[in-house]
PDB file of C-alpha atoms in Angstrom:
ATOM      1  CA  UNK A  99      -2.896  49.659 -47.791  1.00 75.00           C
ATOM      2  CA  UNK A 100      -0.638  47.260 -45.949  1.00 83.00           C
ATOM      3  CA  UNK A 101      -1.780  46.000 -42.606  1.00 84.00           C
ATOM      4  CA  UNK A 102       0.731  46.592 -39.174  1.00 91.00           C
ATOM      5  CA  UNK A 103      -1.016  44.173 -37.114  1.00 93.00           C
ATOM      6  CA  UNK A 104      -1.249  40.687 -36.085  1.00 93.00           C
ATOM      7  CA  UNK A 105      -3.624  37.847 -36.991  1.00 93.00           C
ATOM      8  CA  UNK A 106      -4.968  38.130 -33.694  1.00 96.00           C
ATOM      9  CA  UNK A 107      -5.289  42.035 -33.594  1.00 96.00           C
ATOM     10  CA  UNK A 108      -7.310  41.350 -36.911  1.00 94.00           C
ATOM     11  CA  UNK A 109      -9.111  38.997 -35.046  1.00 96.00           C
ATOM     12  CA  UNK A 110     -10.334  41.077 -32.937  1.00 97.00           C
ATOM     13  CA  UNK A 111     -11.238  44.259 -35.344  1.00 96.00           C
ATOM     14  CA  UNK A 112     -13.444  41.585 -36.527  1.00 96.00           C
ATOM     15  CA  UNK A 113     -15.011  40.640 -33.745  1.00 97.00           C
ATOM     16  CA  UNK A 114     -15.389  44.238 -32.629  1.00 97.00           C
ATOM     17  CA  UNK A 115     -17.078  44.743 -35.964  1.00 97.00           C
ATOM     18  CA  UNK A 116     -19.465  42.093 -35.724  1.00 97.00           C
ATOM     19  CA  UNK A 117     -20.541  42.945 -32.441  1.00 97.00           C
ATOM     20  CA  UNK A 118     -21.041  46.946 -33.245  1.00 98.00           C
ATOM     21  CA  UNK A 119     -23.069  45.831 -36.439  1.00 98.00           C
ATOM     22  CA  UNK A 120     -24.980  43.644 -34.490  1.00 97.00           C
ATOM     23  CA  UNK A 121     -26.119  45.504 -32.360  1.00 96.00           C
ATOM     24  CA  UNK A 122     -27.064  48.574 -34.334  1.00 97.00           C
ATOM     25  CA  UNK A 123     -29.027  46.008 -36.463  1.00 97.00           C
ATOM     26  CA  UNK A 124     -30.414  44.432 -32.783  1.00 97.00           C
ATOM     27  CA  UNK A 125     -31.227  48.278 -31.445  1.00 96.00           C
ATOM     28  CA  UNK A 126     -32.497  49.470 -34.508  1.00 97.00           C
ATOM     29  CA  UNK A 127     -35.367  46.729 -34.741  1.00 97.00           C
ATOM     30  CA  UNK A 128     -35.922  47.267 -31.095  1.00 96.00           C
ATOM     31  CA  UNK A 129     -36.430  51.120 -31.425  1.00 96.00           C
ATOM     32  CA  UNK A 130     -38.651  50.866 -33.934  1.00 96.00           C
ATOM     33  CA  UNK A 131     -40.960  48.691 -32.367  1.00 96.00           C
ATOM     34  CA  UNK A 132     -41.188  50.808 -28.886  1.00 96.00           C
ATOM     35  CA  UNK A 133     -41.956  53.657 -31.205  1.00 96.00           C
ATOM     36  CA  UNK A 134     -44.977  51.585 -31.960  1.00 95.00           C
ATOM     37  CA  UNK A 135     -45.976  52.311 -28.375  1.00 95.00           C
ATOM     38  CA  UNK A 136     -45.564  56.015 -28.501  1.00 94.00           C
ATOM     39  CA  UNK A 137     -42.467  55.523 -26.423  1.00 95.00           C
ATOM     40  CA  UNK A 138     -38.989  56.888 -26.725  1.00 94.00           C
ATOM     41  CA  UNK A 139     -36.103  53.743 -25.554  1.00 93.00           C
ATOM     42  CA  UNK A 140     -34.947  55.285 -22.790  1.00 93.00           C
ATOM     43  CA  UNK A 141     -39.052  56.110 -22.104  1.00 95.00           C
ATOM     44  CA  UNK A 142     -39.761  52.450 -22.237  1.00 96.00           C
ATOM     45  CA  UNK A 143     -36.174  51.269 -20.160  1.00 95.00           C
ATOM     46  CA  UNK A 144     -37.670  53.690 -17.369  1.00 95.00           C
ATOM     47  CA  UNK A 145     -40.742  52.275 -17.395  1.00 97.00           C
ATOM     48  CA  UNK A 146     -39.559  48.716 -17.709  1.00 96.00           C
ATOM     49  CA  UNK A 147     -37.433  48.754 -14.792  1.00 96.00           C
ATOM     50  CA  UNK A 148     -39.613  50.613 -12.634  1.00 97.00           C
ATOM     51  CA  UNK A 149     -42.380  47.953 -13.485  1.00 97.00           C
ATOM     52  CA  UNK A 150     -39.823  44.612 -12.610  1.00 96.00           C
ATOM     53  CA  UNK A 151     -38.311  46.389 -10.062  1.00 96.00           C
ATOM     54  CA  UNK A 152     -40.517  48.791  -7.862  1.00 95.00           C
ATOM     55  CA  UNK A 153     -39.733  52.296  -7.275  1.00 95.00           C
ATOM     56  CA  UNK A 154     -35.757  53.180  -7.578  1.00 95.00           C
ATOM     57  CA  UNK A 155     -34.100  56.181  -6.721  1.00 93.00           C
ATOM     58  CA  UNK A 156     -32.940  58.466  -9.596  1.00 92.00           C
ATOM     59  CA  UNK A 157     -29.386  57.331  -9.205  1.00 91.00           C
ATOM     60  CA  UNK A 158     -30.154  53.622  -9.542  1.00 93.00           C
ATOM     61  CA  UNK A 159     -32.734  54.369 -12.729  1.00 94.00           C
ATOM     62  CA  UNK A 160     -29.296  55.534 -14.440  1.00 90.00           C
ATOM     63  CA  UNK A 161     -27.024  52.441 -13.362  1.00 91.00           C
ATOM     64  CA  UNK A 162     -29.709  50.064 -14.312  1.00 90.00           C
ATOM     65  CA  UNK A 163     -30.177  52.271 -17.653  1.00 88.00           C
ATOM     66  CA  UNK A 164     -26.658  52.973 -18.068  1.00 81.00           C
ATOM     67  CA  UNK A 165     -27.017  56.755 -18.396  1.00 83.00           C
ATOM     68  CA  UNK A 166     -26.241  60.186 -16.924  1.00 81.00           C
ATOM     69  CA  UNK A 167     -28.065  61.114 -14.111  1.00 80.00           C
ATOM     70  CA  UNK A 168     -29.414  64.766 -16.611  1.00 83.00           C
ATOM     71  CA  UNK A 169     -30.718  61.747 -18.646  1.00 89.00           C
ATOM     72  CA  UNK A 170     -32.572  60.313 -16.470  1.00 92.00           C
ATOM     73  CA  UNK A 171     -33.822  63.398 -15.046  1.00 92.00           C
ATOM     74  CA  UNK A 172     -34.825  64.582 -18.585  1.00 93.00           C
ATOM     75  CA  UNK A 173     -36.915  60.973 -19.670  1.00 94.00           C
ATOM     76  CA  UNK A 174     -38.527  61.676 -15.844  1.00 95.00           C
ATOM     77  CA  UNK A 175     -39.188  64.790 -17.353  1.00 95.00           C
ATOM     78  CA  UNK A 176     -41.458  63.846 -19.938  1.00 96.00           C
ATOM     79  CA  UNK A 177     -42.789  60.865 -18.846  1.00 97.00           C
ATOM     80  CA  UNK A 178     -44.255  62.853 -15.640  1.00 97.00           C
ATOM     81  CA  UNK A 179     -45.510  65.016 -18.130  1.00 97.00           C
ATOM     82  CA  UNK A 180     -47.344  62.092 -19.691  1.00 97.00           C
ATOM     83  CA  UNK A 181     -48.992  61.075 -16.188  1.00 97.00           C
ATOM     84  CA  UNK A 182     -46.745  57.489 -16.673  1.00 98.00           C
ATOM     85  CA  UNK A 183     -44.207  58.220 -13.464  1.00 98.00           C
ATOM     86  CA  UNK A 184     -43.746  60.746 -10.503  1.00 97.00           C
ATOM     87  CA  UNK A 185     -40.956  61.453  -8.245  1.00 96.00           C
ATOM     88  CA  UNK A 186     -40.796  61.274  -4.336  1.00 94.00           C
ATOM     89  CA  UNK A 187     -38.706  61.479  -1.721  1.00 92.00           C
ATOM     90  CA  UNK A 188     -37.745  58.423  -0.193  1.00 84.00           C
ATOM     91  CA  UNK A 189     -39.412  57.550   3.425  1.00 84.00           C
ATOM     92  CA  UNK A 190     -35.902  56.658   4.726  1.00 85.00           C
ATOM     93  CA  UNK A 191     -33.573  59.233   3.210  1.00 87.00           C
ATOM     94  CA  UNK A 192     -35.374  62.606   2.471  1.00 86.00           C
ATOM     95  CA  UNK A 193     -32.234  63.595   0.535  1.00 89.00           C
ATOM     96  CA  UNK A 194     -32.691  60.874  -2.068  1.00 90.00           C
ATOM     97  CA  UNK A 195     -35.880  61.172  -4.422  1.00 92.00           C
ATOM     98  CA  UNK A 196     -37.395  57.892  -5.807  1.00 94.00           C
ATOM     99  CA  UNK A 197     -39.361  57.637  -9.213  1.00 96.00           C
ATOM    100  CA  UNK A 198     -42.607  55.602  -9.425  1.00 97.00           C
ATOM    101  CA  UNK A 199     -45.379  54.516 -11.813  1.00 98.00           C
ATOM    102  CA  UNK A 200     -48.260  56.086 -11.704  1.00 98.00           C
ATOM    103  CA  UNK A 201     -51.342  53.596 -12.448  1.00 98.00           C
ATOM    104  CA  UNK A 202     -51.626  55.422 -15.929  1.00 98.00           C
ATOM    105  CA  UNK A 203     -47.665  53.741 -16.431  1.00 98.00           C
ATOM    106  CA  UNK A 204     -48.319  50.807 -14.885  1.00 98.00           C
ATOM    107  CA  UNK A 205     -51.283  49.961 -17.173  1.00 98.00           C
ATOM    108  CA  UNK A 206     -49.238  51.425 -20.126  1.00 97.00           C
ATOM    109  CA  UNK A 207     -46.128  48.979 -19.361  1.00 98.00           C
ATOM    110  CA  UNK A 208     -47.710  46.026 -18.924  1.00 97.00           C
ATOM    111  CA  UNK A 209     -49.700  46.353 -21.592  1.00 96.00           C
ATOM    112  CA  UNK A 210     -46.834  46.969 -24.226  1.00 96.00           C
ATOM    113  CA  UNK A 211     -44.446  44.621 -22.551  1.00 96.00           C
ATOM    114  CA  UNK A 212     -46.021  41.253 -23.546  1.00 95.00           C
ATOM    115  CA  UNK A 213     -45.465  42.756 -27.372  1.00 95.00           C
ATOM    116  CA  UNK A 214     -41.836  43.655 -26.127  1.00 96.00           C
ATOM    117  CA  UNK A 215     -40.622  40.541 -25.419  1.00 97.00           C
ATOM    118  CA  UNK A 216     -42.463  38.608 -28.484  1.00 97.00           C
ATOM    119  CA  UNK A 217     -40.704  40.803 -30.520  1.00 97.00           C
ATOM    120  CA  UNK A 218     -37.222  40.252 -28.726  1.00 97.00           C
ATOM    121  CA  UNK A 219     -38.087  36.417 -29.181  1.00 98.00           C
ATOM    122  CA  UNK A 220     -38.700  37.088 -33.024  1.00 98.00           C
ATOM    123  CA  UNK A 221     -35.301  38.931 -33.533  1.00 98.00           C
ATOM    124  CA  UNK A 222     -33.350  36.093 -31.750  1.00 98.00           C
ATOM    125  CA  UNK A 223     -34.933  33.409 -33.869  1.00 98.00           C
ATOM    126  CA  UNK A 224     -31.760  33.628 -36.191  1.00 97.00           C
ATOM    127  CA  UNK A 225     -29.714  31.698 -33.287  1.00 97.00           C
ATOM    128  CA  UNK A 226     -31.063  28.301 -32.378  1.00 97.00           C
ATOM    129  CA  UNK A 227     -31.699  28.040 -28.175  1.00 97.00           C
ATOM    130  CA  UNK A 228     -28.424  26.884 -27.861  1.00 98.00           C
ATOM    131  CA  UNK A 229     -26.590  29.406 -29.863  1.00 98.00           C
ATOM    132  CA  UNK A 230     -28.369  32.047 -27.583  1.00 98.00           C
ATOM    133  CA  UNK A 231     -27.319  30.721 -24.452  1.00 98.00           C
ATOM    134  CA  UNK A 232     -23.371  30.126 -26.175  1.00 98.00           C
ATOM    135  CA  UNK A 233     -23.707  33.749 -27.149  1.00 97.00           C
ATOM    136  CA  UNK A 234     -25.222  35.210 -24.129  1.00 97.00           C
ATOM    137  CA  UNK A 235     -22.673  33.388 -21.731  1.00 97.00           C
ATOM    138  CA  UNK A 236     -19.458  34.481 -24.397  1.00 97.00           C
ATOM    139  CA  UNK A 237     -21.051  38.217 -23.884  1.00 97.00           C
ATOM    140  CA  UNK A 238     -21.257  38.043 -20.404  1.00 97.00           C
ATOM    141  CA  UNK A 239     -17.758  36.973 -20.001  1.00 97.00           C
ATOM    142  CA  UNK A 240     -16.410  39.763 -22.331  1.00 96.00           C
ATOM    143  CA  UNK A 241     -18.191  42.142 -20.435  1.00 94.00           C
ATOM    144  CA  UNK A 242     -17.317  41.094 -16.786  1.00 95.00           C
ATOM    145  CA  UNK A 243     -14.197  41.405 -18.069  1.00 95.00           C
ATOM    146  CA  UNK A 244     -13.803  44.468 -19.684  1.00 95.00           C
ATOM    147  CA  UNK A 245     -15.462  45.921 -16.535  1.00 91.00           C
ATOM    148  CA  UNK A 246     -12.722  44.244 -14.242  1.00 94.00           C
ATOM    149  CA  UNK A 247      -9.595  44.854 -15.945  1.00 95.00           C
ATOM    150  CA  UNK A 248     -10.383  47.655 -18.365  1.00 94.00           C
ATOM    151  CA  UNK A 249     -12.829  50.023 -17.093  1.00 88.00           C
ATOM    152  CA  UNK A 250     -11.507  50.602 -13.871  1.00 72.00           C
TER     153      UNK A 250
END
């Protein structure tokens, strides 16, 4: 088949390939490992952000997670029906309704989380420290930008 586009179009088919592959390699590896701790992703991203960042309300669990609010509400679901988190409504706006960690998913998180982040380490070992931080700053840039100028 002959190609219609540009050098630089291919160029960036490329790049868009690379990065998809990567990271369905990247979240594949990472899945499997929080399925080691009897934990769905989205389980462990609720309990990981409620354990760095205190209680949040239901609407700010789903920016930080970049979800649907039904998500969240359905991962709040079952993880209340694990004892790990509860929901309450907030002291300063009864409208708003903030989910917590019980102790049962505070001593659940940090106990898998030290595992979490050794096994984040070991994926990244194919980059050298520098290539990380190139990569990291290259992905942030992309993605400010997409979020400026194409997302809007």
């Amino acid at each position: 088949a002959s190609r219609d586009w540009t050098e630089d179009q291919e160029r960036a088919l490329r790049t868009w390939i690379a990065l998809a592959r990567c990271y369905a390699s990247f979240s594949k590896a990472v899945i499997l490992k929080v399925t080691e701790y009897g934990l769905t992703t989205p389980q462990f991203g609720v309990l990981e952000a409620l354990y760095h960042l205190g209680p949040l309300s239901l609407g700010d669990l789903a920016d930080k997670l970049l979800v649907t609010g039904g998500n969240v509400t359905y991962v709040m679901d079952r993880l209340e029906n694990q004892g790990l988190v509860y929901r309450e409504r907030s002291p300063e706006d009864r409208r708003v309704i903030q989910a917590k960690l019980t102790e049962a998913g505070h001593a659940k998180i940090s106990d898998v989380f030290q595992g979490h982040v050794e096994h984040i380490e070991h994926l990244a070992r194919h980059l050298d420290v520098d290539a990380q931080d190139l990569l990291r700053s290259h992905l942030k840039t992309l993605g400010v930008g997409l979020q400026e100028n194409d997302l809007a």
